[in-house]
mmCIF file of C-alpha atoms in Angstrom:
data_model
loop_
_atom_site.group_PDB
_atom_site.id
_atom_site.type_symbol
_atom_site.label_atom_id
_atom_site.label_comp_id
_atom_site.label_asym_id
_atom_site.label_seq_id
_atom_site.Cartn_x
_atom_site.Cartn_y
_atom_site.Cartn_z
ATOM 1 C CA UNK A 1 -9.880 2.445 6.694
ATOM 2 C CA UNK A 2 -11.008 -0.271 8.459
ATOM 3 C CA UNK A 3 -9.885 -3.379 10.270
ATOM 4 C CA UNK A 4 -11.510 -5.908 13.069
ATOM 5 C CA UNK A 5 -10.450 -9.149 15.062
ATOM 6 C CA UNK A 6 -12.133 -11.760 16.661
ATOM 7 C CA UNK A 7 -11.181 -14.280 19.048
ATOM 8 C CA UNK A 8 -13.222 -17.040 20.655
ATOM 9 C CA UNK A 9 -13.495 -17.769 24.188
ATOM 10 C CA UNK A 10 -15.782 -20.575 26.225
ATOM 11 C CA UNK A 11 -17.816 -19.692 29.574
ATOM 12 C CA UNK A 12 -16.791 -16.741 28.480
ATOM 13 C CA UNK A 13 -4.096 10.005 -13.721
ATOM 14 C CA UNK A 14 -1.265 10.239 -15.549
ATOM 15 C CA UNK A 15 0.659 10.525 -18.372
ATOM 16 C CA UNK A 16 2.514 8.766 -20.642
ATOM 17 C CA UNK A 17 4.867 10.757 -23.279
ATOM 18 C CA UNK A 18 7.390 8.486 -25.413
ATOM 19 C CA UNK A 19 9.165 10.906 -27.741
ATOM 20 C CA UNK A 20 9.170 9.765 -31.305
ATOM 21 C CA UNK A 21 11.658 7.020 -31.776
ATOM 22 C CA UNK A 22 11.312 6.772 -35.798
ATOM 23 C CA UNK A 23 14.785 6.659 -37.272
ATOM 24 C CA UNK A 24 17.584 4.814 -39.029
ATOM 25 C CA UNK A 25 16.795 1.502 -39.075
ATOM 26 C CA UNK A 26 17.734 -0.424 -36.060
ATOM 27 C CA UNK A 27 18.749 2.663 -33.978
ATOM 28 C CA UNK A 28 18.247 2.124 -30.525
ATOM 29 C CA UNK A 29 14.802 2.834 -29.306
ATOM 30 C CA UNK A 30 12.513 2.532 -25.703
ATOM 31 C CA UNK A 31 9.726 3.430 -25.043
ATOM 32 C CA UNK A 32 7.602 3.068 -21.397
ATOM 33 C CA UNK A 33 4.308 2.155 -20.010
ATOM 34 C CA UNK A 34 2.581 2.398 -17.011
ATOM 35 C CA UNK A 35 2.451 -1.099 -14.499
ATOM 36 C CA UNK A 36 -0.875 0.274 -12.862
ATOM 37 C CA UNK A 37 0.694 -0.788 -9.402
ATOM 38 C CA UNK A 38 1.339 2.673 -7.913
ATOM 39 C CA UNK A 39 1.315 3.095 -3.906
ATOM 40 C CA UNK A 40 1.659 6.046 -1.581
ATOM 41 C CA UNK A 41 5.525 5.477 -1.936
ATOM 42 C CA UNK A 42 6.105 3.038 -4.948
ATOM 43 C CA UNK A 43 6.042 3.687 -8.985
ATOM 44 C CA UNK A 44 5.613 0.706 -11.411
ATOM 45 C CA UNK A 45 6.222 0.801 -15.125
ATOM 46 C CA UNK A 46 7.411 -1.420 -18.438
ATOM 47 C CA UNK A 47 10.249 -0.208 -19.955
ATOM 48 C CA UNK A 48 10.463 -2.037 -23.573
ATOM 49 C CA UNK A 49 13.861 -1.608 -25.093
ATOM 50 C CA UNK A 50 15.053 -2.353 -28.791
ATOM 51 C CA UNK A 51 18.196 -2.641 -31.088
ATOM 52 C CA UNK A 52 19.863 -1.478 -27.477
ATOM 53 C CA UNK A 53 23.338 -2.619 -25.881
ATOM 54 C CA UNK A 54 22.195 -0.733 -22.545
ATOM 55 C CA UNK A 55 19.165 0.562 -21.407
ATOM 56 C CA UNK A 56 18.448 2.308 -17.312
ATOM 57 C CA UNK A 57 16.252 4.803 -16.712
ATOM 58 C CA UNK A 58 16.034 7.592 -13.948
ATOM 59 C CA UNK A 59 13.107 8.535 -11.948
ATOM 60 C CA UNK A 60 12.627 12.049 -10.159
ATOM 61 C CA UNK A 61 10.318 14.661 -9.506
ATOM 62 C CA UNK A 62 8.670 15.782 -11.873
ATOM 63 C CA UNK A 63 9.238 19.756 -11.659
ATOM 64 C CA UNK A 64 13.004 18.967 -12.012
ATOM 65 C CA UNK A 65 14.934 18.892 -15.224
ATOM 66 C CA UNK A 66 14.436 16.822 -17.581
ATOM 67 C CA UNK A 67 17.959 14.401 -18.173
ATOM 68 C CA UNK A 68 19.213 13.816 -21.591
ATOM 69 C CA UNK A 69 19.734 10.272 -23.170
ATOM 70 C CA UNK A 70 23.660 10.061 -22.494
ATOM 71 C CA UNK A 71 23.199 10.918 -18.694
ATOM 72 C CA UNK A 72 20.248 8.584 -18.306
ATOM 73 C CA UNK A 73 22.678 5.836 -19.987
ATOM 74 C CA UNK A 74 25.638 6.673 -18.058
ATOM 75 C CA UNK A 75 24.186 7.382 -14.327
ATOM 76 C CA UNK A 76 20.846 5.912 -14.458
ATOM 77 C CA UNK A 77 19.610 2.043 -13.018
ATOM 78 C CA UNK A 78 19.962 -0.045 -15.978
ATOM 79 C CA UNK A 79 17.591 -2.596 -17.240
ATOM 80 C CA UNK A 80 17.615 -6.012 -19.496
ATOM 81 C CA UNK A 81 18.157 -5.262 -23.004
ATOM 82 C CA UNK A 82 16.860 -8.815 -23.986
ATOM 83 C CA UNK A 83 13.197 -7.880 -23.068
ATOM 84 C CA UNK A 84 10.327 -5.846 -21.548
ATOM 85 C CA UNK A 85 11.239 -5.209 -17.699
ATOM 86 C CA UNK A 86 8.642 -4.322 -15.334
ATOM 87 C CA UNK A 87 10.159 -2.058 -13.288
ATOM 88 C CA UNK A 88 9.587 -0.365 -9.508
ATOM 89 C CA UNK A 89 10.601 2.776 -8.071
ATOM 90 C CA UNK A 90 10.940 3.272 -4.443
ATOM 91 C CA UNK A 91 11.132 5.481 -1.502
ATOM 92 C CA UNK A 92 9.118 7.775 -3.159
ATOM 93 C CA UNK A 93 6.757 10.669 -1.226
ATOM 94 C CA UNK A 94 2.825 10.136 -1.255
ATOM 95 C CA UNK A 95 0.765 12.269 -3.336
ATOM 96 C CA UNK A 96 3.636 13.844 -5.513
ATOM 97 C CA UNK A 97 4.460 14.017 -9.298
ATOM 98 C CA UNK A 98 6.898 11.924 -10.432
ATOM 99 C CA UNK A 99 8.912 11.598 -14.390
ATOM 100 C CA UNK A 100 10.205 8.657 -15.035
ATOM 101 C CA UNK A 101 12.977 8.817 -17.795
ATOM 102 C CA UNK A 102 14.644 6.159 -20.034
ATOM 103 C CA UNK A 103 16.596 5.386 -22.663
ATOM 104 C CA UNK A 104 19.034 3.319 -24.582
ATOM 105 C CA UNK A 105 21.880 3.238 -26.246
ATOM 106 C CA UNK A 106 24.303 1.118 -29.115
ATOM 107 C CA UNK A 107 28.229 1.710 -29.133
ATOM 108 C CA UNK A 108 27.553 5.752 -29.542
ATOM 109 C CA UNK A 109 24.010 5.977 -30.628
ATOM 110 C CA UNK A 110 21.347 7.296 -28.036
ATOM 111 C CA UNK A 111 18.009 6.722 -28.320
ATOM 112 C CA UNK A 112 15.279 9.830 -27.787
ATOM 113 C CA UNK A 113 14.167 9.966 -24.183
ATOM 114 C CA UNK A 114 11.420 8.352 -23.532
ATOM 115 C CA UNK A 115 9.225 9.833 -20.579
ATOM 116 C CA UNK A 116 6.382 8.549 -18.373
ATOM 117 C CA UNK A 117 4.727 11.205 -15.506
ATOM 118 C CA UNK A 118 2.879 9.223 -13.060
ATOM 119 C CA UNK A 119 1.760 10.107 -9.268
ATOM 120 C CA UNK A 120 2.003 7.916 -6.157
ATOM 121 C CA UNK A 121 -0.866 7.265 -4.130
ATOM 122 C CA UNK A 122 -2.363 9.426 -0.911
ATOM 123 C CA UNK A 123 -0.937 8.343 2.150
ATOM 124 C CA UNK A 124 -3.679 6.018 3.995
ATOM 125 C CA UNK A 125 -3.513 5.201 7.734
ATOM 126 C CA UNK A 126 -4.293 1.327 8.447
ATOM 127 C CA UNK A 127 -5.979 0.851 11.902
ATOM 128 C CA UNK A 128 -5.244 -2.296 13.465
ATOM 129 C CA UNK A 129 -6.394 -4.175 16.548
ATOM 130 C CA UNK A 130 -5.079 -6.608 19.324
ATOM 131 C CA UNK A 131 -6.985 -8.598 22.135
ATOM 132 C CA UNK A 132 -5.428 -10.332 24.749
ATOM 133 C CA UNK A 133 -7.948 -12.610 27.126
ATOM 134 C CA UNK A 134 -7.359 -12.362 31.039
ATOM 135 C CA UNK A 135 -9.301 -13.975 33.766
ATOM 136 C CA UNK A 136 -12.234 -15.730 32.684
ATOM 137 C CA UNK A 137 -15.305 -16.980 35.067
ATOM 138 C CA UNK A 138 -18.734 -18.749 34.703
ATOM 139 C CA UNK A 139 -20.543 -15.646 33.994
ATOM 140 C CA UNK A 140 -17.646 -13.113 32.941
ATOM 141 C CA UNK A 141 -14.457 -12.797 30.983
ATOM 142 C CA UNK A 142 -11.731 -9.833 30.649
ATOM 143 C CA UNK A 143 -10.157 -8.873 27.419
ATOM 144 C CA UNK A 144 -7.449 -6.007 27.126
ATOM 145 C CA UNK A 145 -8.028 -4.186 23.821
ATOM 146 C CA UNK A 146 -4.881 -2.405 21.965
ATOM 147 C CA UNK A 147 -5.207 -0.317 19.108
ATOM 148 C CA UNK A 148 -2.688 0.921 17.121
ATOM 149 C CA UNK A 149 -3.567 4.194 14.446
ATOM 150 C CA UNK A 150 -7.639 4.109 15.210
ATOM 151 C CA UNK A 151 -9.958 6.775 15.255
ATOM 152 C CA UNK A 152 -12.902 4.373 16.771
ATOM 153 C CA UNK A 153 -12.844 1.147 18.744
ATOM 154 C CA UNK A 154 -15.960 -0.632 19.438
ATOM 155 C CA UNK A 155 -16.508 -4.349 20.094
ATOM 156 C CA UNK A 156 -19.341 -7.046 20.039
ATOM 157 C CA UNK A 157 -19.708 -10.638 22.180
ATOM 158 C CA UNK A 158 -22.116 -13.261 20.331
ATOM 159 C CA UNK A 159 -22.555 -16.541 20.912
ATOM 160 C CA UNK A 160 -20.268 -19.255 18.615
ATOM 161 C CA UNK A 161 -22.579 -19.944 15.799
ATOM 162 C CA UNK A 162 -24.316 -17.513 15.509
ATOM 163 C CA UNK A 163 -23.305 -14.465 12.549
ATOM 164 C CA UNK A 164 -20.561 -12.348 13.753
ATOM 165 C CA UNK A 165 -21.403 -8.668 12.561
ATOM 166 C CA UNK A 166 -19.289 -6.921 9.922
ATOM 167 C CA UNK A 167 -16.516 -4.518 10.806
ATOM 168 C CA UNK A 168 -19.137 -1.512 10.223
ATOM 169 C CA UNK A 169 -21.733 -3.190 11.731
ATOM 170 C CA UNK A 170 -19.758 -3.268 15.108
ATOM 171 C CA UNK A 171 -18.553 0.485 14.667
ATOM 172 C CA UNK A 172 -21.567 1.492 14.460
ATOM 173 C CA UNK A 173 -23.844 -0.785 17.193
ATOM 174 C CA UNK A 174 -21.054 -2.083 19.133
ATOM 175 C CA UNK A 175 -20.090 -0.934 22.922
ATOM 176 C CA UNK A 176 -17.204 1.857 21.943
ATOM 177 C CA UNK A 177 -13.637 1.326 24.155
ATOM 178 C CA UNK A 178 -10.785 3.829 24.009
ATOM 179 C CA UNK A 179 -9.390 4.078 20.264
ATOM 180 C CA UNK A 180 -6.104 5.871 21.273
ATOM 181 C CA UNK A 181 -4.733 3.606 24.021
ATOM 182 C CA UNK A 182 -5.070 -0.058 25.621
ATOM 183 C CA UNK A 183 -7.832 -0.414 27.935
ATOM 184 C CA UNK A 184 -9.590 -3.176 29.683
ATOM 185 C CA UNK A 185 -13.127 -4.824 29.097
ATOM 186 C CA UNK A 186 -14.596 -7.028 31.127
ATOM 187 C CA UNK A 187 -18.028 -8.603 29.690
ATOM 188 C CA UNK A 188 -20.649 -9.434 32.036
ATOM 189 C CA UNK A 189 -23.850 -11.707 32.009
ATOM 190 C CA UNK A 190 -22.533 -14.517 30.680
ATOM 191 C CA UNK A 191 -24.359 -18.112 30.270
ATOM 192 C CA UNK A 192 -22.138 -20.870 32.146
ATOM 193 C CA UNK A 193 -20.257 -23.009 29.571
ATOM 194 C CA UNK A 194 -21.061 -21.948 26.859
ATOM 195 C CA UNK A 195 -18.659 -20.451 23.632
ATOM 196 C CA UNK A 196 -18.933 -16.987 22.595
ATOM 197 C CA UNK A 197 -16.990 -14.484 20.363
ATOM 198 C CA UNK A 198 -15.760 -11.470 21.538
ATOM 199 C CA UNK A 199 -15.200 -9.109 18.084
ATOM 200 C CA UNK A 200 -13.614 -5.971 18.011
ATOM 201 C CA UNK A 201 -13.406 -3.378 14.919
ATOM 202 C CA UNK A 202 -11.409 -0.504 14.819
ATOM 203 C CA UNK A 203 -11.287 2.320 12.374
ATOM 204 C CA UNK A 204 -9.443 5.801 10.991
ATOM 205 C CA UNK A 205 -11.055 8.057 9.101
ATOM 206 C CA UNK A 206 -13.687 6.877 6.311
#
C-alpha cells in the first residue's frame, strides 16, 4: 500500500448454497446472495424473503454447526419481510471462512435454510503521512515528517508548476527519511521567492 502528501510552501471465492425451497404453495421461502462488498472484517449479502411473517439470519464461522430454521428464526437478527435486504455483517476476523444462515418463517411453518459461505478480506496495512512546516528562509525551509504504519518514507521538492512525481516515482528517486518515526528535514539551495512543493510518499509492503 501506498499513500503520499504534498504541501506547498514559498521561498521555500466463495460459495453460495440455497437449499431447495420447492414446496406447498406459498410456504415460506429465502434464499441469499452475495453483495460483493466484503472487507478484512465486514460480510455483505441479499437476503430475499417470500410468503414470510419473519425472516433473520445468523452469521458464524464456518467450521461451526450448522443452525436449523427455528433457531435462526427465534435467536437470529431479523430482516424486512416486505423485500430484498442488503445486509452487513460485522466485527468479523480477516482472512477467515464465514456461513451465513437464513431463513423464514409463517405462524409454524419454517422455511429450508438457506446458506451462503463467503470469506473476508486479508488484513492490509494503510501507510499514511503528515508534514508540518517550521522555519522557513530565503534559501531553506524545515519540514517535520510523521509517518504512521510505513515501511519507506522518501520525499521530493519541485518547483509550483511544474509535475509533481507520482507516489512511486518519489519512493523510488526521492531522498529517503526515517519510515518508523518523526524526523526533521530541512531542504537546502533554495531560489529566493519563489513557490515550491515539498511531496512526501510513504509506503508498507507492495
Amino acid at each position: 500500500a501506498v499513500s503520499m502528501l504534498a504541501c506547498a510552501f514559498c521561498g521555500t471465492s466463495c460459495n453460495d448454497d440455497n437449499d431447495d425451497n420447492d414446496g406447498p404453495a406459498n410456504a415460506p421461502a429465502v434464499t441469499l446472495a452475495d453483495a460483493d462488498a466484503a472487507t478484512e472484517s465486514s460480510l455483505s449479502f441479499v437476503i430475499t424473503p417470500s410468503n414470510a411473517e419473519i425472516c433473520a439470519y445468523i452469521c458464524q464461522e464456518a467450521d461451526k454447526e450448522a443452525p436449523s430454521a427455528a433457531d435462526i428464526v427465534a435467536r437470529g437478527r431479523s430482516v424486512s419481510v416486505e423485500s430484498a435486504t442488503t445486509a452487513k455483517a460485522r466485527n468479523l476476523q480477516p482472512t477467515t471462512d464465514y456461513t451465513i444462515y437464513a431463513a423464514a418463517s409463517m405462524g409454524q411453518a419454517y422455511s429450508s435454510v438457506a446458506r451462503l459461505t463467503l470469506t473476508t478480506l486479508e488484513h492490509r496495512v494503510v501507510p499514511s503521512v503528515s508534514v508540518v512546516k517550521g522555519a522557513i528562509t530565503d534559501s531553506s525551509a524545515v519540514f517535520t515528517v510523521t509517518p504512521t504504519d510505513a515501511e519507506k518514507c522518501a520525499y521530493v521538492v519541485v518547483k509550483k508548476g511544474e509535475t509533481v512525481p507520482e507516489a512511486a516515482a518519489i519512493l523510488a528517486d526521492g531522498t529517503e527519511t526515517a519510515a518508523d518515526k518523526a524526523s526533521e528535514v530541512t531542504v537546502k539551495g533554495l531560489a529566493e521567492n519563489t513557490e515550491y512543493v515539498f511531496a512526501v510518499a510513504v509506503s508498507h509492503g507492495e
